PDB file of C-alpha atoms in Angstrom:
ATOM      1  CA  MET A  32     180.100 173.144 152.327  1.00 90.00           C
ATOM      2  CA  LEU A  33     182.848 174.344 150.030  1.00 94.00           C
ATOM      3  CA  ASP A  34     181.681 176.487 147.107  1.00 96.00           C
ATOM      4  CA  LEU A  35     184.092 175.545 144.234  1.00 97.00           C
ATOM      5  CA  THR A  36     182.872 178.793 142.179  1.00 96.00           C
ATOM      6  CA  ASP A  37     186.170 180.809 142.567  1.00 97.00           C
ATOM      7  CA  GLN A  38     188.584 178.159 144.061  1.00 98.00           C
ATOM      8  CA  LYS A  39     191.866 177.438 142.113  1.00 98.00           C
ATOM      9  CA  ILE A  40     192.041 173.520 142.198  1.00 98.00           C
ATOM     10  CA  LEU A  41     195.085 171.538 141.313  1.00 98.00           C
ATOM     11  CA  VAL A  42     194.301 167.926 140.123  1.00 98.00           C
ATOM     12  CA  THR A  43     197.366 166.045 140.045  1.00 98.00           C
ATOM     13  CA  GLY A  44     196.815 162.915 137.525  1.00 96.00           C
ATOM     14  CA  GLY A  45     194.117 164.996 135.836  1.00 97.00           C
ATOM     15  CA  ALA A  46     194.919 163.991 132.395  1.00 96.00           C
ATOM     16  CA  GLY A  47     194.496 160.245 133.517  1.00 94.00           C
ATOM     17  CA  PHE A  48     191.238 157.880 133.632  1.00 95.00           C
ATOM     18  CA  LEU A  49     190.088 158.939 137.098  1.00 97.00           C
ATOM     19  CA  GLY A  50     191.376 162.724 136.818  1.00 97.00           C
ATOM     20  CA  GLN A  51     189.343 163.507 133.597  1.00 98.00           C
ATOM     21  CA  LEU A  52     186.192 162.192 135.313  1.00 98.00           C
ATOM     22  CA  VAL A  53     187.122 164.264 138.461  1.00 98.00           C
ATOM     23  CA  VAL A  54     187.574 167.437 136.306  1.00 98.00           C
ATOM     24  CA  LYS A  55     184.128 166.682 134.807  1.00 98.00           C
ATOM     25  CA  GLN A  56     182.454 166.416 138.259  1.00 98.00           C
ATOM     26  CA  LEU A  57     184.453 169.669 139.437  1.00 98.00           C
ATOM     27  CA  LEU A  58     182.836 171.668 136.417  1.00 98.00           C
ATOM     28  CA  GLN A  59     179.440 170.125 137.389  1.00 98.00           C
ATOM     29  CA  ALA A  60     179.725 171.133 140.965  1.00 97.00           C
ATOM     30  CA  GLY A  61     180.566 174.929 139.763  1.00 97.00           C
ATOM     31  CA  ALA A  62     184.268 175.025 139.431  1.00 98.00           C
ATOM     32  CA  SER A  63     185.656 177.232 136.900  1.00 97.00           C
ATOM     33  CA  LYS A  64     187.384 175.606 133.912  1.00 97.00           C
ATOM     34  CA  ASP A  65     190.209 178.417 133.913  1.00 97.00           C
ATOM     35  CA  ASN A  66     190.598 177.758 137.649  1.00 98.00           C
ATOM     36  CA  ILE A  67     191.456 174.298 137.380  1.00 98.00           C
ATOM     37  CA  LEU A  68     195.425 172.956 136.746  1.00 98.00           C
ATOM     38  CA  ILE A  69     196.230 169.504 135.499  1.00 98.00           C
ATOM     39  CA  PRO A  70     200.086 169.343 135.751  1.00 96.00           C
ATOM     40  CA  ARG A  71     201.389 166.960 133.049  1.00 93.00           C
ATOM     41  CA  SER A  72     204.300 164.680 134.288  1.00 88.00           C
ATOM     42  CA  LYS A  73     206.547 165.699 131.152  1.00 91.00           C
ATOM     43  CA  GLN A  74     206.595 169.221 132.281  1.00 93.00           C
ATOM     44  CA  TYR A  75     206.512 168.747 136.059  1.00 97.00           C
ATOM     45  CA  ASP A  76     207.965 165.398 137.600  1.00 97.00           C
ATOM     46  CA  LEU A  77     206.266 165.367 140.994  1.00 97.00           C
ATOM     47  CA  ARG A  78     208.921 163.234 142.660  1.00 97.00           C
ATOM     48  CA  SER A  79     210.900 166.526 142.293  1.00 97.00           C
ATOM     49  CA  LEU A  80     210.528 168.926 145.384  1.00 98.00           C
ATOM     50  CA  GLU A  81     210.788 171.857 142.787  1.00 98.00           C
ATOM     51  CA  ALA A  82     207.960 170.562 140.848  1.00 98.00           C
ATOM     52  CA  CYS A  83     205.554 170.004 143.842  1.00 98.00           C
ATOM     53  CA  GLN A  84     206.396 173.658 144.939  1.00 98.00           C
ATOM     54  CA  ALA A  85     205.540 175.101 141.250  1.00 98.00           C
ATOM     55  CA  VAL A  86     202.350 173.140 141.184  1.00 98.00           C
ATOM     56  CA  VAL A  87     200.764 174.035 144.532  1.00 98.00           C
ATOM     57  CA  LYS A  88     201.880 177.890 144.352  1.00 98.00           C
ATOM     58  CA  ASP A  89     198.774 179.946 144.571  1.00 98.00           C
ATOM     59  CA  GLN A  90     196.158 176.940 144.679  1.00 98.00           C
ATOM     60  CA  ASP A  91     193.145 176.846 147.069  1.00 98.00           C
ATOM     61  CA  ILE A  92     192.436 172.980 146.661  1.00 98.00           C
ATOM     62  CA  VAL A  93     194.766 170.136 145.839  1.00 98.00           C
ATOM     63  CA  ILE A  94     193.467 166.816 144.689  1.00 98.00           C
ATOM     64  CA  HIS A  95     196.176 164.295 144.526  1.00 98.00           C
ATOM     65  CA  LEU A  96     195.189 161.675 142.189  1.00 97.00           C
ATOM     66  CA  ALA A  97     198.647 160.800 140.458  1.00 96.00           C
ATOM     67  CA  ALA A  98     199.972 157.511 141.347  1.00 92.00           C
ATOM     68  CA  HIS A  99     202.254 155.026 139.686  1.00 87.00           C
ATOM     69  CA  VAL A 100     200.153 151.968 139.815  1.00 77.00           C
ATOM     70  CA  GLY A 101     199.251 148.784 138.032  1.00 70.00           C
ATOM     71  CA  GLY A 102     197.957 145.263 138.514  1.00 72.00           C
ATOM     72  CA  ILE A 103     199.713 142.227 140.155  1.00 72.00           C
ATOM     73  CA  GLY A 104     202.305 141.835 137.428  1.00 75.00           C
ATOM     74  CA  LEU A 105     203.473 145.678 137.678  1.00 77.00           C
ATOM     75  CA  ASN A 106     203.436 145.199 141.614  1.00 75.00           C
ATOM     76  CA  ARG A 107     205.645 141.957 141.621  1.00 84.00           C
ATOM     77  CA  GLU A 108     208.095 143.671 138.887  1.00 87.00           C
ATOM     78  CA  LYS A 109     208.686 147.083 140.216  1.00 91.00           C
ATOM     79  CA  PRO A 110     207.909 147.017 144.057  1.00 93.00           C
ATOM     80  CA  GLY A 111     210.827 149.531 144.627  1.00 95.00           C
ATOM     81  CA  GLU A 112     209.613 151.773 142.108  1.00 95.00           C
ATOM     82  CA  LEU A 113     206.156 151.733 143.180  1.00 94.00           C
ATOM     83  CA  PHE A 114     207.152 152.285 146.918  1.00 96.00           C
ATOM     84  CA  TYR A 115     209.437 155.331 146.019  1.00 97.00           C
ATOM     85  CA  ASP A 116     207.435 157.073 143.406  1.00 97.00           C
ATOM     86  CA  ASN A 117     204.187 157.127 145.302  1.00 97.00           C
ATOM     87  CA  LEU A 118     205.601 158.077 148.868  1.00 98.00           C
ATOM     88  CA  ILE A 119     207.710 160.785 147.261  1.00 98.00           C
ATOM     89  CA  MET A 120     205.230 162.256 145.280  1.00 97.00           C
ATOM     90  CA  GLY A 121     202.636 162.308 148.048  1.00 98.00           C
ATOM     91  CA  THR A 122     204.601 163.431 151.192  1.00 98.00           C
ATOM     92  CA  GLN A 123     206.218 166.360 149.088  1.00 98.00           C
ATOM     93  CA  LEU A 124     202.890 167.679 147.829  1.00 98.00           C
ATOM     94  CA  ILE A 125     201.226 167.509 151.132  1.00 98.00           C
ATOM     95  CA  HIS A 126     204.421 169.552 152.695  1.00 98.00           C
ATOM     96  CA  THR A 127     204.579 172.029 149.772  1.00 98.00           C
ATOM     97  CA  ALA A 128     200.654 172.374 150.056  1.00 98.00           C
ATOM     98  CA  TYR A 129     200.791 172.982 153.717  1.00 98.00           C
ATOM     99  CA  GLN A 130     203.610 175.507 152.976  1.00 98.00           C
ATOM    100  CA  ALA A 131     201.777 177.508 150.361  1.00 98.00           C
ATOM    101  CA  ARG A 132     198.805 177.890 152.572  1.00 98.00           C
ATOM    102  CA  VAL A 133     196.525 175.513 150.388  1.00 98.00           C
ATOM    103  CA  GLN A 134     192.970 175.478 151.930  1.00 98.00           C
ATOM    104  CA  LYS A 135     192.204 171.930 151.365  1.00 98.00           C
ATOM    105  CA  PHE A 136     194.318 168.704 150.479  1.00 98.00           C
ATOM    106  CA  VAL A 137     192.463 165.695 149.169  1.00 98.00           C
ATOM    107  CA  CYS A 138     194.438 162.660 149.110  1.00 98.00           C
ATOM    108  CA  VAL A 139     193.129 159.638 147.270  1.00 98.00           C
ATOM    109  CA  GLY A 140     194.441 156.349 148.901  1.00 96.00           C
ATOM    110  CA  THR A 141     194.238 152.972 147.788  1.00 93.00           C
ATOM    111  CA  ILE A 142     192.352 149.749 148.994  1.00 91.00           C
ATOM    112  CA  CYS A 143     195.794 147.786 148.842  1.00 90.00           C
ATOM    113  CA  ALA A 144     196.445 149.887 152.099  1.00 94.00           C
ATOM    114  CA  TYR A 145     194.058 147.319 153.923  1.00 95.00           C
ATOM    115  CA  PRO A 146     195.540 144.262 155.864  1.00 95.00           C
ATOM    116  CA  LYS A 147     195.765 141.088 154.051  1.00 91.00           C
ATOM    117  CA  PHE A 148     193.089 139.488 156.080  1.00 90.00           C
ATOM    118  CA  THR A 149     190.377 142.244 156.844  1.00 92.00           C
ATOM    119  CA  PRO A 150     187.075 141.236 157.995  1.00 93.00           C
ATOM    120  CA  VAL A 151     184.734 141.682 155.298  1.00 93.00           C
ATOM    121  CA  PRO A 152     183.088 144.263 154.765  1.00 96.00           C
ATOM    122  CA  PHE A 153     186.238 146.257 155.340  1.00 96.00           C
ATOM    123  CA  LYS A 154     185.590 149.437 157.972  1.00 97.00           C
ATOM    124  CA  GLU A 155     187.986 152.122 157.879  1.00 98.00           C
ATOM    125  CA  GLU A 156     189.186 151.548 161.455  1.00 96.00           C
ATOM    126  CA  ASN A 157     190.611 148.348 160.148  1.00 96.00           C
ATOM    127  CA  ILE A 158     193.146 149.586 158.158  1.00 97.00           C
ATOM    128  CA  TRP A 159     195.875 149.197 160.859  1.00 96.00           C
ATOM    129  CA  ASP A 160     194.780 145.758 162.035  1.00 96.00           C
ATOM    130  CA  GLY A 161     197.935 144.118 159.860  1.00 95.00           C
ATOM    131  CA  TYR A 162     200.002 144.192 156.920  1.00 96.00           C
ATOM    132  CA  PRO A 163     199.005 144.405 153.353  1.00 94.00           C
ATOM    133  CA  GLU A 164     198.897 141.769 150.836  1.00 90.00           C
ATOM    134  CA  GLU A 165     202.384 140.995 150.042  1.00 90.00           C
ATOM    135  CA  THR A 166     202.078 141.494 146.275  1.00 87.00           C
ATOM    136  CA  ASN A 167     200.805 145.163 146.518  1.00 88.00           C
ATOM    137  CA  ALA A 168     202.184 146.233 150.098  1.00 94.00           C
ATOM    138  CA  PRO A 169     205.029 148.369 148.763  1.00 95.00           C
ATOM    139  CA  TYR A 170     202.301 150.428 146.977  1.00 94.00           C
ATOM    140  CA  GLY A 171     199.762 150.020 149.988  1.00 94.00           C
ATOM    141  CA  VAL A 172     202.091 151.169 152.671  1.00 96.00           C
ATOM    142  CA  ALA A 173     203.404 153.916 150.672  1.00 97.00           C
ATOM    143  CA  LYS A 174     199.897 155.609 150.282  1.00 96.00           C
ATOM    144  CA  LYS A 175     198.820 154.670 153.700  1.00 97.00           C
ATOM    145  CA  ALA A 176     201.864 156.762 155.047  1.00 98.00           C
ATOM    146  CA  LEU A 177     200.250 159.669 153.528  1.00 98.00           C
ATOM    147  CA  LEU A 178     196.971 159.373 155.630  1.00 98.00           C
ATOM    148  CA  VAL A 179     199.262 159.364 158.676  1.00 98.00           C
ATOM    149  CA  GLN A 180     200.815 162.546 157.234  1.00 98.00           C
ATOM    150  CA  LEU A 181     197.603 164.441 156.696  1.00 98.00           C
ATOM    151  CA  GLN A 182     196.614 163.424 160.270  1.00 98.00           C
ATOM    152  CA  ALA A 183     199.869 164.635 161.696  1.00 98.00           C
ATOM    153  CA  TYR A 184     199.698 167.941 159.733  1.00 98.00           C
ATOM    154  CA  ARG A 185     196.121 168.521 160.790  1.00 98.00           C
ATOM    155  CA  GLN A 186     197.109 168.026 164.539  1.00 98.00           C
ATOM    156  CA  GLN A 187     200.080 170.100 164.515  1.00 98.00           C
ATOM    157  CA  TYR A 188     199.414 172.897 161.975  1.00 98.00           C
ATOM    158  CA  GLY A 189     195.613 172.820 161.814  1.00 98.00           C
ATOM    159  CA  PHE A 190     195.989 171.774 157.930  1.00 98.00           C
ATOM    160  CA  ASN A 191     192.640 170.383 156.340  1.00 98.00           C
ATOM    161  CA  GLY A 192     193.599 167.223 154.553  1.00 98.00           C
ATOM    162  CA  ILE A 193     191.156 164.403 153.909  1.00 98.00           C
ATOM    163  CA  TYR A 194     191.817 160.847 152.878  1.00 98.00           C
ATOM    164  CA  LEU A 195     189.560 158.990 150.524  1.00 98.00           C
ATOM    165  CA  LEU A 196     190.016 155.123 149.747  1.00 97.00           C
ATOM    166  CA  PRO A 197     188.084 154.016 146.464  1.00 96.00           C
ATOM    167  CA  VAL A 198     187.925 150.509 145.595  1.00 95.00           C
ATOM    168  CA  ASN A 199     189.119 149.002 142.551  1.00 92.00           C
ATOM    169  CA  LEU A 200     187.968 151.410 139.433  1.00 95.00           C
ATOM    170  CA  TYR A 201     186.875 150.452 135.984  1.00 97.00           C
ATOM    171  CA  GLY A 202     184.843 151.948 133.132  1.00 98.00           C
ATOM    172  CA  PRO A 203     185.322 153.583 129.644  1.00 97.00           C
ATOM    173  CA  GLY A 204     188.482 155.169 129.024  1.00 95.00           C
ATOM    174  CA  ASP A 205     190.258 152.931 131.753  1.00 95.00           C
ATOM    175  CA  ASN A 206     193.948 151.792 131.052  1.00 91.00           C
ATOM    176  CA  PHE A 207     193.959 148.511 128.941  1.00 94.00           C
ATOM    177  CA  ASP A 208     197.740 148.261 128.814  1.00 89.00           C
ATOM    178  CA  PRO A 209     198.683 144.883 129.578  1.00 82.00           C
ATOM    179  CA  ARG A 210     201.792 145.622 131.405  1.00 79.00           C
ATOM    180  CA  SER A 211     199.884 147.885 133.887  1.00 76.00           C
ATOM    181  CA  SER A 212     196.060 147.431 133.740  1.00 83.00           C
ATOM    182  CA  HIS A 213     194.000 146.116 136.418  1.00 85.00           C
ATOM    183  CA  VAL A 214     191.849 143.008 136.508  1.00 91.00           C
ATOM    184  CA  ILE A 215     188.771 144.234 134.630  1.00 96.00           C
ATOM    185  CA  PRO A 216     190.288 145.807 131.577  1.00 95.00           C
ATOM    186  CA  ALA A 217     193.180 143.039 131.372  1.00 93.00           C
ATOM    187  CA  LEU A 218     190.325 140.705 131.231  1.00 95.00           C
ATOM    188  CA  ILE A 219     188.449 142.537 128.535  1.00 97.00           C
ATOM    189  CA  ARG A 220     191.393 142.839 126.396  1.00 96.00           C
ATOM    190  CA  LYS A 221     192.321 139.471 126.796  1.00 95.00           C
ATOM    191  CA  VAL A 222     188.962 138.119 125.603  1.00 97.00           C
ATOM    192  CA  TYR A 223     188.800 140.553 122.692  1.00 97.00           C
ATOM    193  CA  GLU A 224     192.283 139.740 121.404  1.00 96.00           C
ATOM    194  CA  ALA A 225     191.412 135.845 121.687  1.00 96.00           C
ATOM    195  CA  GLN A 226     188.130 136.631 119.644  1.00 96.00           C
ATOM    196  CA  ILE A 227     190.177 138.329 117.093  1.00 95.00           C
ATOM    197  CA  ARG A 228     192.672 135.572 116.789  1.00 96.00           C
ATOM    198  CA  GLY A 229     189.908 132.840 117.084  1.00 96.00           C
ATOM    199  CA  ASP A 230     191.540 131.320 120.126  1.00 96.00           C
ATOM    200  CA  ALA A 231     189.633 128.328 121.902  1.00 95.00           C
ATOM    201  CA  GLU A 232     190.970 129.377 125.373  1.00 95.00           C
ATOM    202  CA  ILE A 233     192.082 132.051 127.464  1.00 95.00           C
ATOM    203  CA  PRO A 234     194.318 131.787 130.444  1.00 94.00           C
ATOM    204  CA  VAL A 235     193.633 133.626 133.508  1.00 94.00           C
ATOM    205  CA  TRP A 236     196.133 134.290 136.754  1.00 90.00           C
ATOM    206  CA  GLY A 237     194.966 132.413 140.120  1.00 92.00           C
ATOM    207  CA  ASP A 238     192.221 130.070 140.774  1.00 94.00           C
ATOM    208  CA  GLY A 239     189.370 132.448 140.652  1.00 95.00           C
ATOM    209  CA  SER A 240     188.601 132.285 144.396  1.00 95.00           C
ATOM    210  CA  PRO A 241     189.375 135.908 145.370  1.00 93.00           C
ATOM    211  CA  THR A 242     186.389 138.179 145.697  1.00 94.00           C
ATOM    212  CA  ARG A 243     186.774 141.931 144.530  1.00 94.00           C
ATOM    213  CA  GLU A 244     184.481 144.820 144.601  1.00 96.00           C
ATOM    214  CA  PHE A 245     184.538 147.391 141.866  1.00 97.00           C
ATOM    215  CA  ILE A 246     183.416 151.077 141.516  1.00 98.00           C
ATOM    216  CA  TYR A 247     182.529 152.762 137.925  1.00 98.00           C
ATOM    217  CA  GLY A 248     184.928 155.668 137.237  1.00 98.00           C
ATOM    218  CA  ASP A 249     182.097 158.327 137.282  1.00 98.00           C
ATOM    219  CA  ASP A 250     180.902 156.942 140.695  1.00 98.00           C
ATOM    220  CA  ALA A 251     184.033 157.407 142.306  1.00 98.00           C
ATOM    221  CA  ALA A 252     184.778 160.602 140.469  1.00 98.00           C
ATOM    222  CA  ARG A 253     181.383 161.963 141.935  1.00 98.00           C
ATOM    223  CA  GLY A 254     182.371 160.706 145.661  1.00 98.00           C
ATOM    224  CA  ILE A 255     185.615 162.448 145.327  1.00 98.00           C
ATOM    225  CA  VAL A 256     184.206 165.860 144.651  1.00 98.00           C
ATOM    226  CA  MET A 257     181.480 165.374 147.280  1.00 98.00           C
ATOM    227  CA  GLY A 258     184.037 164.666 149.530  1.00 98.00           C
ATOM    228  CA  THR A 259     186.002 167.594 148.544  1.00 98.00           C
ATOM    229  CA  VAL A 260     182.925 170.202 148.961  1.00 98.00           C
ATOM    230  CA  ALA A 261     181.650 168.423 152.115  1.00 98.00           C
ATOM    231  CA  TYR A 262     184.043 166.539 154.189  1.00 98.00           C
ATOM    232  CA  ASP A 263     186.616 167.933 156.451  1.00 98.00           C
ATOM    233  CA  ASP A 264     187.591 165.098 158.949  1.00 98.00           C
ATOM    234  CA  SER A 265     190.854 163.227 159.801  1.00 98.00           C
ATOM    235  CA  GLU A 266     189.216 160.046 159.427  1.00 98.00           C
ATOM    236  CA  PRO A 267     189.799 158.093 155.981  1.00 98.00           C
ATOM    237  CA  VAL A 268     186.599 157.374 154.203  1.00 98.00           C
ATOM    238  CA  ASN A 269     185.804 154.240 151.996  1.00 98.00           C
ATOM    239  CA  LEU A 270     184.398 154.727 148.389  1.00 98.00           C
ATOM    240  CA  GLY A 271     182.849 151.905 147.214  1.00 98.00           C
ATOM    241  CA  THR A 272     179.599 149.773 146.198  1.00 97.00           C
ATOM    242  CA  ASN A 273     179.633 147.162 148.950  1.00 94.00           C
ATOM    243  CA  PHE A 274     178.943 144.490 146.296  1.00 95.00           C
ATOM    244  CA  GLU A 275     181.572 141.582 146.326  1.00 95.00           C
ATOM    245  CA  ILE A 276     182.062 139.497 143.350  1.00 97.00           C
ATOM    246  CA  SER A 277     184.381 136.250 142.992  1.00 96.00           C
ATOM    247  CA  ILE A 278     187.127 136.831 140.302  1.00 96.00           C
ATOM    248  CA  LYS A 279     185.569 133.454 138.859  1.00 96.00           C
ATOM    249  CA  ASP A 280     182.002 135.032 138.710  1.00 97.00           C
ATOM    250  CA  LEU A 281     183.780 138.080 137.250  1.00 97.00           C
ATOM    251  CA  VAL A 282     185.621 136.350 134.281  1.00 97.00           C
ATOM    252  CA  GLU A 283     182.287 134.363 133.321  1.00 97.00           C
ATOM    253  CA  LEU A 284     180.384 137.437 133.427  1.00 98.00           C
ATOM    254  CA  ILE A 285     182.728 139.344 131.026  1.00 97.00           C
ATOM    255  CA  VAL A 286     183.111 136.170 128.764  1.00 97.00           C
ATOM    256  CA  GLU A 287     179.130 135.874 128.679  1.00 97.00           C
ATOM    257  CA  LEU A 288     178.708 139.869 127.781  1.00 98.00           C
ATOM    258  CA  MET A 289     181.367 139.575 125.190  1.00 98.00           C
ATOM    259  CA  GLU A 290     179.987 136.332 123.733  1.00 97.00           C
ATOM    260  CA  PHE A 291     183.466 134.457 124.006  1.00 97.00           C
ATOM    261  CA  LYS A 292     182.618 130.643 123.153  1.00 94.00           C
ATOM    262  CA  GLY A 293     186.025 129.355 124.369  1.00 94.00           C
ATOM    263  CA  LYS A 294     187.366 127.799 127.652  1.00 95.00           C
ATOM    264  CA  ILE A 295     188.860 129.739 130.713  1.00 96.00           C
ATOM    265  CA  VAL A 296     192.093 128.035 131.661  1.00 96.00           C
ATOM    266  CA  TRP A 297     193.017 129.201 135.374  1.00 96.00           C
ATOM    267  CA  GLN A 298     196.678 129.351 136.301  1.00 95.00           C
ATOM    268  CA  PRO A 299     196.874 128.480 140.113  1.00 94.00           C
ATOM    269  CA  ASP A 300     200.808 128.721 139.936  1.00 92.00           C
ATOM    270  CA  GLN A 301     200.003 132.620 139.500  1.00 90.00           C
ATOM    271  CA  PRO A 302     199.297 134.919 142.448  1.00 82.00           C
ATOM    272  CA  ASN A 303     195.777 135.225 143.565  1.00 84.00           C
ATOM    273  CA  GLY A 304     196.295 138.577 145.466  1.00 80.00           C
ATOM    274  CA  GLN A 305     194.255 139.456 148.361  1.00 80.00           C
ATOM    275  CA  PRO A 306     191.725 136.704 149.426  1.00 86.00           C
ATOM    276  CA  ARG A 307     188.569 139.152 149.699  1.00 88.00           C
ATOM    277  CA  ARG A 308     187.735 142.651 148.947  1.00 90.00           C
ATOM    278  CA  CYS A 309     184.668 144.282 150.063  1.00 94.00           C
ATOM    279  CA  LEU A 310     184.094 147.746 151.702  1.00 96.00           C
ATOM    280  CA  ASP A 311     181.836 149.199 154.609  1.00 97.00           C
ATOM    281  CA  THR A 312     180.355 152.399 152.766  1.00 98.00           C
ATOM    282  CA  GLU A 313     178.610 153.592 155.795  1.00 98.00           C
ATOM    283  CA  ARG A 314     180.842 156.551 156.393  1.00 98.00           C
ATOM    284  CA  ALA A 315     180.645 157.814 153.018  1.00 98.00           C
ATOM    285  CA  LYS A 316     176.899 157.859 153.069  1.00 98.00           C
ATOM    286  CA  ALA A 317     176.806 159.370 156.488  1.00 98.00           C
ATOM    287  CA  ALA A 318     179.369 162.109 156.222  1.00 98.00           C
ATOM    288  CA  PHE A 319     178.441 163.372 152.666  1.00 98.00           C
ATOM    289  CA  GLY A 320     175.482 161.422 151.325  1.00 98.00           C
ATOM    290  CA  PHE A 321     177.671 159.389 148.797  1.00 98.00           C
ATOM    291  CA  THR A 322     176.246 156.212 147.198  1.00 98.00           C
ATOM    292  CA  ALA A 323     177.244 154.452 144.145  1.00 98.00           C
ATOM    293  CA  GLN A 324     174.650 154.233 141.288  1.00 98.00           C
ATOM    294  CA  MET A 325     176.168 152.130 138.401  1.00 98.00           C
ATOM    295  CA  ASP A 326     175.606 148.536 138.722  1.00 96.00           C
ATOM    296  CA  LEU A 327     178.339 146.091 137.874  1.00 97.00           C
ATOM    297  CA  ARG A 328     176.586 144.459 134.789  1.00 98.00           C
ATOM    298  CA  GLN A 329     175.739 147.477 133.009  1.00 98.00           C
ATOM    299  CA  GLY A 330     178.910 149.253 133.864  1.00 98.00           C
ATOM    300  CA  LEU A 331     180.860 146.289 132.318  1.00 98.00           C
ATOM    301  CA  LYS A 332     178.716 146.778 129.132  1.00 98.00           C
ATOM    302  CA  ASN A 333     179.345 150.399 128.909  1.00 98.00           C
ATOM    303  CA  THR A 334     183.256 149.362 129.442  1.00 98.00           C
ATOM    304  CA  ILE A 335     183.266 146.506 126.875  1.00 98.00           C
ATOM    305  CA  ASP A 336     181.377 148.882 124.225  1.00 98.00           C
ATOM    306  CA  TRP A 337     183.868 151.684 124.507  1.00 98.00           C
ATOM    307  CA  TYR A 338     186.925 149.236 124.391  1.00 98.00           C
ATOM    308  CA  ARG A 339     185.520 147.782 121.106  1.00 97.00           C
ATOM    309  CA  GLN A 340     185.247 151.303 119.788  1.00 97.00           C
ATOM    310  CA  HIS A 341     188.508 152.044 120.576  1.00 95.00           C
ATOM    311  CA  ALA A 342     190.744 148.875 120.333  1.00 89.00           C
ATOM    312  CA  ALA A 343     192.672 149.829 117.406  1.00 76.00           C
TER     313      ALA A 343
END
C-alpha cells in the first residue's frame, strides 16, 4: 500500500472532468494539495518532449489522464489527430517518467481498446483478441500501445506502471460540447435544447440496438486512486459497474427523467459504434477492493440537475 502523504503527484488532465474528481479523491486519500501538480495545456503541450520532461521532473507518481477524446463524430472527423496526439503524449510521458526515476506511473486507458466483437462481459485477457471497432480504432489502438510500453518497461527496466480501463464516464461536470461530448451528455443537452425550443421530436444517431455500460465520475476517480495506492501489477484492470443498457433504453430513461414529451427519431444511416459493451469487473474487486456504488438512474438524475443549473 502506497502512503500518499508526502508523495509528489503529477496529474495530467487534472483540470478536466475526471481529473478534478481524481484530485479530490487523492486529497481524501491523504495526498497534500501542495504536492499535486496539474499541468495546463496552454503552458505544457504534452505532445512536446520538452514539456513532458519538465512536468515529470521530481515527481514520485504520474497519473496520466490527459487525452484528446470525443464521441463517434470526433472519431470519424479526426482519426489521425486522435491517433497521433494520444500516442505521442502517452509514450513520451512514460519514457520521460522512467528517465526521471518516477516511482509509479498510472495510465488510464480506454474501453475503445477492446476488439469490436468481444465476448460480454469483457475480460481483460480479451483485449488482444481482435481489432477495435472501426470508428474509434485509431484512438483505441494508440491508447492500447501504452499498455505494451508499460509492460515492456516493467520487464526491461523494472519500471512500475499500471494500466486501468474505465468504461464510459458520465456525471456532473462532464463535457457537454456537442462536437466532442460522449453519449450521455450529448443526449441530455439534445433533450434540454429541444425542450427550450419546443421541438416535437429529437433525432438520435444509430438504431438504438448497441449496449453500453457507464460509470459515474466519482466512482471512476475512486477506482483510479485505489489502484494508484494498492495495485502494482502489469496486467490491465477494468473499472466499471458490470451493468449493461441498450442505447434505446438509455435514451428512453433520459427522456423520462427530463419529462420530454416528444418523439425519438432514430437515424439508422448514422453509425452505431461497437455492438455491445459491458465489463467483467472481478479483477478490480479482487486486486484492490473496488466496486462502483452509484446506480445509473440516480447518477443520471444528478447529471441532469447539474446541467440544468449550468446550461447557460
